[in-house]
CSV table of C-alpha atoms and ligand atoms in Angstrom, one decimal:
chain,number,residue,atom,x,y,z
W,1,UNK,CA,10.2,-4.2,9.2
W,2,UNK,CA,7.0,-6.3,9.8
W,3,UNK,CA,6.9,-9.5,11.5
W,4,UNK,CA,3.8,-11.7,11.4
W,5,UNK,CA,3.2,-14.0,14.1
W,6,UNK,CA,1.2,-16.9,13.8
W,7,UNK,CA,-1.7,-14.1,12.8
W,8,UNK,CA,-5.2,-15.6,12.9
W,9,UNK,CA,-8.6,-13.2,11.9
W,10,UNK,CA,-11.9,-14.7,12.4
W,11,UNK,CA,-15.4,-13.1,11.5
W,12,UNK,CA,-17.4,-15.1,13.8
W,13,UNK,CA,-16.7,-18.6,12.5
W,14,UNK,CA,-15.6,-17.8,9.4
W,15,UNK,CA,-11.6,-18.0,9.6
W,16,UNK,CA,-10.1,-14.9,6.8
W,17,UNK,CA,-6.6,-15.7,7.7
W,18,UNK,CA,-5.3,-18.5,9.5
W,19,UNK,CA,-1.8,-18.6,11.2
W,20,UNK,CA,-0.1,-16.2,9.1
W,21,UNK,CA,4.1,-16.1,9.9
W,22,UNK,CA,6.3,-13.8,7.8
W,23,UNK,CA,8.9,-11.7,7.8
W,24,UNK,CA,8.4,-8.2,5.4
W,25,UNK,CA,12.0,-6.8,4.8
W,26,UNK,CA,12.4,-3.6,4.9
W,27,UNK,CA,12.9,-1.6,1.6
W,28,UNK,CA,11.2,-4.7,0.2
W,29,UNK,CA,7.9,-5.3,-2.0
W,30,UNK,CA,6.4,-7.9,-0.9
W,31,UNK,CA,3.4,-9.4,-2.7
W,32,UNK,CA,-0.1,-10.7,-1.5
W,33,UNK,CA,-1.4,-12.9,-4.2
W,34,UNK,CA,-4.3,-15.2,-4.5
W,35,UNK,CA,-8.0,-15.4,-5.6
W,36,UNK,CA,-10.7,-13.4,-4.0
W,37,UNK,CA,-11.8,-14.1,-0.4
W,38,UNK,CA,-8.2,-15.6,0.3
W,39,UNK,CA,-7.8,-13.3,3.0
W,40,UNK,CA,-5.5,-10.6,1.6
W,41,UNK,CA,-6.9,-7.0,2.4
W,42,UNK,CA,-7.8,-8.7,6.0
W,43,UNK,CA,-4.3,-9.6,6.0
W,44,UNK,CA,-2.8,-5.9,4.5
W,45,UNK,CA,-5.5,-3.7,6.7
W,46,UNK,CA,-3.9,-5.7,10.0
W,47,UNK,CA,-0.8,-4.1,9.4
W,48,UNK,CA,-2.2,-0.4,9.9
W,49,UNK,CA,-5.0,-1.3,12.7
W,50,UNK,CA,-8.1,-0.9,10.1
W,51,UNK,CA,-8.8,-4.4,11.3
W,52,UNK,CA,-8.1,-6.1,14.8
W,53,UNK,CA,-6.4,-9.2,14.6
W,54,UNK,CA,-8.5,-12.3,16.3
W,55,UNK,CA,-5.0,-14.0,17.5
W,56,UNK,CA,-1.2,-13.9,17.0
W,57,UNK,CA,1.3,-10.9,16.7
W,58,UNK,CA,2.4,-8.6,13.9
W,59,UNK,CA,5.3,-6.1,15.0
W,60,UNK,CA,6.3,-3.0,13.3
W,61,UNK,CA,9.7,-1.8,13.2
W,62,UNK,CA,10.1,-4.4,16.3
W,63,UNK,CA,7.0,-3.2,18.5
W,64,UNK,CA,3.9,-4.7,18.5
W,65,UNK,CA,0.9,-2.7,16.3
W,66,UNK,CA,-1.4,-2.7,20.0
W,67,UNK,CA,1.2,-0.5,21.2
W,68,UNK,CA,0.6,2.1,18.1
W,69,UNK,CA,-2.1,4.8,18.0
W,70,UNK,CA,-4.2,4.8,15.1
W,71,UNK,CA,-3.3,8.3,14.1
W,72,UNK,CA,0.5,7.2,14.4
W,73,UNK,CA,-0.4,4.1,12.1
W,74,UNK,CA,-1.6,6.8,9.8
W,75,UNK,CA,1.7,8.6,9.5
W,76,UNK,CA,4.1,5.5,9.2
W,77,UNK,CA,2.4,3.9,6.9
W,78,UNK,CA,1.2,4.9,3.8
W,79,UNK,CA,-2.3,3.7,2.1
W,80,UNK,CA,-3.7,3.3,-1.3
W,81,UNK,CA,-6.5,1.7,-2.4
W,82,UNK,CA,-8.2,0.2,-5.3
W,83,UNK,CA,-11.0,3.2,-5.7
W,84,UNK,CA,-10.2,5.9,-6.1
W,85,UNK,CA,-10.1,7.8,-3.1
W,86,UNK,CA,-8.9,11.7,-3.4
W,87,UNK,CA,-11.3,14.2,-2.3
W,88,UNK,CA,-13.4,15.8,-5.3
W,89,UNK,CA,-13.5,19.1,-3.7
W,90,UNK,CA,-10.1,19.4,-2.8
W,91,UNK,CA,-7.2,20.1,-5.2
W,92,UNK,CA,-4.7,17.9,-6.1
W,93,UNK,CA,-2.1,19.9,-3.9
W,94,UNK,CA,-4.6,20.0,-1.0
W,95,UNK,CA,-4.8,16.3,-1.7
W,96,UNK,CA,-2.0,15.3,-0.9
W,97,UNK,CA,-0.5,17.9,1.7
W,98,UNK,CA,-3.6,16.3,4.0
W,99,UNK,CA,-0.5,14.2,6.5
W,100,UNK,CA,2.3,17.0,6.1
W,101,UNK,CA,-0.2,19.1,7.7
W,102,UNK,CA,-1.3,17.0,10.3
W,103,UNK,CA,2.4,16.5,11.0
W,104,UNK,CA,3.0,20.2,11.4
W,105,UNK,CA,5.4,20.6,8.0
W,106,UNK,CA,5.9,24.1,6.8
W,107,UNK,CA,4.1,25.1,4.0
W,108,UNK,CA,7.6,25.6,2.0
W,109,UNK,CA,8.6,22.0,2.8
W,110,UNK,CA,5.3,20.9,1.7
W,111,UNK,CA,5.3,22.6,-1.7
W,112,UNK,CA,8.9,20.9,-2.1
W,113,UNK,CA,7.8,17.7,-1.5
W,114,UNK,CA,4.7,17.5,-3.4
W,115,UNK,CA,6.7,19.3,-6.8
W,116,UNK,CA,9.0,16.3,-6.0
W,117,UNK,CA,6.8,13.6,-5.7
W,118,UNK,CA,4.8,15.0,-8.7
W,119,UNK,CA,7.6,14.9,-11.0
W,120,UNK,CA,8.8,11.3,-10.0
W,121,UNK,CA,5.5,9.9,-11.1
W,122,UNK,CA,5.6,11.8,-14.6
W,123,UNK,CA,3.1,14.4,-13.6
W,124,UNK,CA,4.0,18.0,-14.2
W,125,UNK,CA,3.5,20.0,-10.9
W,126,UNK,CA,2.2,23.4,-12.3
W,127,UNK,CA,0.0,21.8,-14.9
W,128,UNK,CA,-1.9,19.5,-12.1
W,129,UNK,CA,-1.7,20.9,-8.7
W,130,UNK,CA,-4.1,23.1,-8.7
W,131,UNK,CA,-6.6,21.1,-10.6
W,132,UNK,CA,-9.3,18.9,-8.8
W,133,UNK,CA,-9.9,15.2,-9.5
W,134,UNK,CA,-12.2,14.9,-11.9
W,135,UNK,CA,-10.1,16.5,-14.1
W,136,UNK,CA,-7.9,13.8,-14.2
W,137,UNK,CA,-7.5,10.7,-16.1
W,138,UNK,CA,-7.6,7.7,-14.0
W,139,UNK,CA,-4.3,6.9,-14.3
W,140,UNK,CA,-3.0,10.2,-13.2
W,141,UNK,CA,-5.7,10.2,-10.1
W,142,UNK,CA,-4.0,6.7,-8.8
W,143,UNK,CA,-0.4,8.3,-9.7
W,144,UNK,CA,-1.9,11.2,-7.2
W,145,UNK,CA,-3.1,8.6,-4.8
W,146,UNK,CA,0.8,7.0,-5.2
W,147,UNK,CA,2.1,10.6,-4.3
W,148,UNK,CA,-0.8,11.3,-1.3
W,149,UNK,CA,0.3,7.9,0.3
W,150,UNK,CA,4.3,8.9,0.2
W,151,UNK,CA,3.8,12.2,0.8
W,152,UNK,CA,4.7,12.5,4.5
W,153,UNK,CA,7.6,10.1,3.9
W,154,UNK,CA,6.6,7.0,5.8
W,155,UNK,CA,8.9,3.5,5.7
W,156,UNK,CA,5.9,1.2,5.1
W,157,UNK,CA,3.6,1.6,2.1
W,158,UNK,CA,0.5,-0.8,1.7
W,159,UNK,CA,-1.0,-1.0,-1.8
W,160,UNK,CA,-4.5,-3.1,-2.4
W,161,UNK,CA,-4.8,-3.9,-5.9
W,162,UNK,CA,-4.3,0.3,-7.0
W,163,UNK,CA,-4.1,-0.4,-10.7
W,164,UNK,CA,-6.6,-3.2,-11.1
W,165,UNK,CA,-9.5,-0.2,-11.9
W,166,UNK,CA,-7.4,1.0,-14.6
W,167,UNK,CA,-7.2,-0.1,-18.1
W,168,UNK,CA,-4.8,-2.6,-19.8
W,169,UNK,CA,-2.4,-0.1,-20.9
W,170,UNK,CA,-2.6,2.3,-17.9
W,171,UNK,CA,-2.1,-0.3,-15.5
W,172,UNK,CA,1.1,-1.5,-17.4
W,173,UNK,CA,2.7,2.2,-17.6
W,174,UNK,CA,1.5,2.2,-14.0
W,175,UNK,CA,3.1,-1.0,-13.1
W,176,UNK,CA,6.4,-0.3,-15.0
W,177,UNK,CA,6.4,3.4,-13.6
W,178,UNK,CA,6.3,1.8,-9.6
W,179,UNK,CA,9.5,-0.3,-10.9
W,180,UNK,CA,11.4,2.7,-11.4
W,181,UNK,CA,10.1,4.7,-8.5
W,182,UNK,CA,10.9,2.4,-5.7
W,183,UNK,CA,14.7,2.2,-7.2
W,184,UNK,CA,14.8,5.7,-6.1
W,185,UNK,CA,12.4,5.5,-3.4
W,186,UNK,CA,13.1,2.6,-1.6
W,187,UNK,CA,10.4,2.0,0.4
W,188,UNK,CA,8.9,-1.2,2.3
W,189,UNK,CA,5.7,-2.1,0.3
W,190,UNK,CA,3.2,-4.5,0.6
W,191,UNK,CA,1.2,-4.7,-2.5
W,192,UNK,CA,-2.3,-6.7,-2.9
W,193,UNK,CA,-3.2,-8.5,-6.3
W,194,UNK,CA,-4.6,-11.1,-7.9
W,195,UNK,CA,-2.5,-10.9,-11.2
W,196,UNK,CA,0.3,-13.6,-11.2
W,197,UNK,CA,1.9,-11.3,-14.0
W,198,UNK,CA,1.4,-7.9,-11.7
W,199,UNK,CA,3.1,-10.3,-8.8
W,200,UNK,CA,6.1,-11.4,-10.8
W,201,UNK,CA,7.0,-7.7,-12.1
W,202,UNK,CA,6.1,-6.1,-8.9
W,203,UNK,CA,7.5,-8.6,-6.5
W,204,UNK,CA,10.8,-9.2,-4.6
W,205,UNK,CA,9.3,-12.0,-2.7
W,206,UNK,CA,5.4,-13.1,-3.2
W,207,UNK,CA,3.2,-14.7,-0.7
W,208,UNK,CA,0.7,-16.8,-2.3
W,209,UNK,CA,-2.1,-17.4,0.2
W,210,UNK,CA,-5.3,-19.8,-0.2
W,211,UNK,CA,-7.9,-19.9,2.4
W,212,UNK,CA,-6.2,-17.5,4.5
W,213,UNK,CA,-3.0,-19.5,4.9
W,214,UNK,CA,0.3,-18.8,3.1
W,215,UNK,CA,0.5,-21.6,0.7
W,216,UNK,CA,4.4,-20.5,-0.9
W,217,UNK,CA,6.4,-17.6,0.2
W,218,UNK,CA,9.4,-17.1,-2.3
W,219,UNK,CA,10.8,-14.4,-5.1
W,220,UNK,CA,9.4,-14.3,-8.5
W,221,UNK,CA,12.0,-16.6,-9.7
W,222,UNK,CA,11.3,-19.7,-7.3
W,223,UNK,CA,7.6,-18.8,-7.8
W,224,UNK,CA,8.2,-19.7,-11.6
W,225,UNK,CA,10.6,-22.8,-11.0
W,226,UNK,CA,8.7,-24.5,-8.7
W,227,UNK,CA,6.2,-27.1,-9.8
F,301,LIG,P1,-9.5,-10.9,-0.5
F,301,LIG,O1,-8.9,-9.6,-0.2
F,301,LIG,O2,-8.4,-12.0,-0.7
F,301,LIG,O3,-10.5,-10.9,-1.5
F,301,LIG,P2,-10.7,-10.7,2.1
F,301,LIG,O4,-9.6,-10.5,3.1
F,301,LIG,O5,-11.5,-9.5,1.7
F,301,LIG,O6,-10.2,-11.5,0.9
F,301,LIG,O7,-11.7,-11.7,2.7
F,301,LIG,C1,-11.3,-13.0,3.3
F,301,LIG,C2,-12.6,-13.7,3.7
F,301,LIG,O8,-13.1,-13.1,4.8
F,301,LIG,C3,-13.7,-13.8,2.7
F,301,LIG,O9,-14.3,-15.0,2.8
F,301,LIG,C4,-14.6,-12.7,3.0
F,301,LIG,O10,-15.9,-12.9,2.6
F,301,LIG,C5,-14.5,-12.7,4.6
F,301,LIG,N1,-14.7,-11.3,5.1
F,301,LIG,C6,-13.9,-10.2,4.8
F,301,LIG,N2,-14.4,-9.2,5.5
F,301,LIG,C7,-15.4,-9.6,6.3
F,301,LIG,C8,-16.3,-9.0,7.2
F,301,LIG,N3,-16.1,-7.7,7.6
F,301,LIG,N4,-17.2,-9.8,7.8
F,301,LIG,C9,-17.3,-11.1,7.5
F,301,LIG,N5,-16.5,-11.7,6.6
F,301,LIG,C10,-15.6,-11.0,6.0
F,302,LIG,P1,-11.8,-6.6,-1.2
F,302,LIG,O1,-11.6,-8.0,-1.6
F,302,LIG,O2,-11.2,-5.6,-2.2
F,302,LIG,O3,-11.7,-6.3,0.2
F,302,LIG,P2,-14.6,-7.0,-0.9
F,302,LIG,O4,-15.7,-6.6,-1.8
F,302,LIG,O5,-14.3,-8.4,-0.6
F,302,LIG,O6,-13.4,-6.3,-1.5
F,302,LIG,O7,-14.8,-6.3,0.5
F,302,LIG,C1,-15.2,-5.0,0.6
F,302,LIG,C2,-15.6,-4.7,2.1
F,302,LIG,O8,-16.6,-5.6,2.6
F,302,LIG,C3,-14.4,-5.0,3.0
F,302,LIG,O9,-14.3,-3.9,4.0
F,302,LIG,C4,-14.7,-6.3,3.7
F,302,LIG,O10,-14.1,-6.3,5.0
F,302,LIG,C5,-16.2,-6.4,3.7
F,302,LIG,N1,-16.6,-7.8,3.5
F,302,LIG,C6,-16.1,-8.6,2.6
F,302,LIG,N2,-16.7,-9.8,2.7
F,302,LIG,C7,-17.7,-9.7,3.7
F,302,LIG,C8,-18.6,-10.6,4.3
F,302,LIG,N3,-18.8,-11.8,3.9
F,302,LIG,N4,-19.4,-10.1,5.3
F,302,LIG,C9,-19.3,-8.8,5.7
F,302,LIG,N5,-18.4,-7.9,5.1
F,302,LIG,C10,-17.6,-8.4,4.2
């Protein structure tokens, strides 16, 4: 679903990532971990064009990203990030329906798919759409940005660190609650953290980078059999 190709960003001299090559399988999650400044937002915002790449490749669904419009990038791949990011003035519902819109849904399909996606992250649709942000726990405000990113149905999801704001016992109910929602979902994910523990319950195959390079690339289980 995404290919890297020998995938090199620089800042001036400073190299993020450094010859990055991997395979992201589709319907997979695939893991970014390391410590900070190892390169792995630079690494995830390649994927949807936030950041140009300084050398190499990365296709998606077998063309390369150059050959995308932002906007398209936008609609394929879905994007949630460690702040939280919904718009206070906007309701939850308005929230989310932000890509159906842009992609021309009807306002019935719209309403179907956001009373969906509600209730597959636990939240009751009549109770929440119609509220704004703030008055929403944390927890629920990331389940909303969950639901925003999936709402127009793209293949590729890309997640930097969503539940490290949260605290201990949100971010486990959050973690656990992902498990069971991409059983049903399915989707190809790409999900940054720096939590070994986060990786291994999250993860069908991590990438452990250092420095910008990928030091191991394996599942969970050869991640905790190797020396
Ligand atoms: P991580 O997400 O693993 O913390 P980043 O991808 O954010 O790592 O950063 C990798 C390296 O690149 C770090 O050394 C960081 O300081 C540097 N870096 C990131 N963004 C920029 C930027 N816009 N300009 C210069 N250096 C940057
Ligand atoms: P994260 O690791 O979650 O990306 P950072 O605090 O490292 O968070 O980076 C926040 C923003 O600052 C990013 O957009 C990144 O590109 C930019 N940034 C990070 N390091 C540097 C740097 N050394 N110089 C300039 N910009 C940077």
């Amino acid at each position: 679903m995404i290919q890297f190709k020998n995938v090199t960003k620089r800042y001036g001299n400073k190299t993020a990532v450094d010859d990055l090559t991997f395979d992201i399988k589709e319907g997979e999650t695939f893991v970014l971990i390391g410590p900070s400044g190892c390169g792995k937002t630079t690494t995830l915002k390649m994927i949807n064009r936030l950041i140009p790449l300084t050398n190499g490749y990365i296709y998606f669904k077998d063309r390369p990203i150059s050959d995308y419009q932002v906007y398209e990038m936008r609609w394929d791949i879905g994007y949630v990030l460690q702040q939280i990011a919904l718009f206070p003035h906007m309701t939850i519902k308005e929230n989310i329906a932000q890509v159906p819109l842009m992609k021309k849904w009807s306002e019935t399909d719209i309403d179907k798919r956001i009373d969906e996606l509600l209730e597959m992250v636990g939240m009751d649709p009549e109770q929440f759409k119609n509220r704004k942000p703030s008055e929403l726990s944390g927890g629920q405000q990331q389940r909303v940005g969950v639901v925003r990113a999936l709402a127009a149905d793209p293949p590729v999801i890309l997640m930097d660190e969503p539940f490290s704001a949260l605290d201990p016992i949100s971010r486990e109910k959050l973690q656990d609650d992902l498990v069971e929602l991409q059983k049903k979902i399915k989707k190809t994910i790409v999900f940054v953290t720096h939590d070994i523990q986060e990786a291994l319950k999250l993860g069908d195959r991590i990438c452990l980078l250092k420095e910008g390079h990928a030091e191991q690339i394996g599942t969970p289980d050869e991640f905790l059999t190797s020396p």
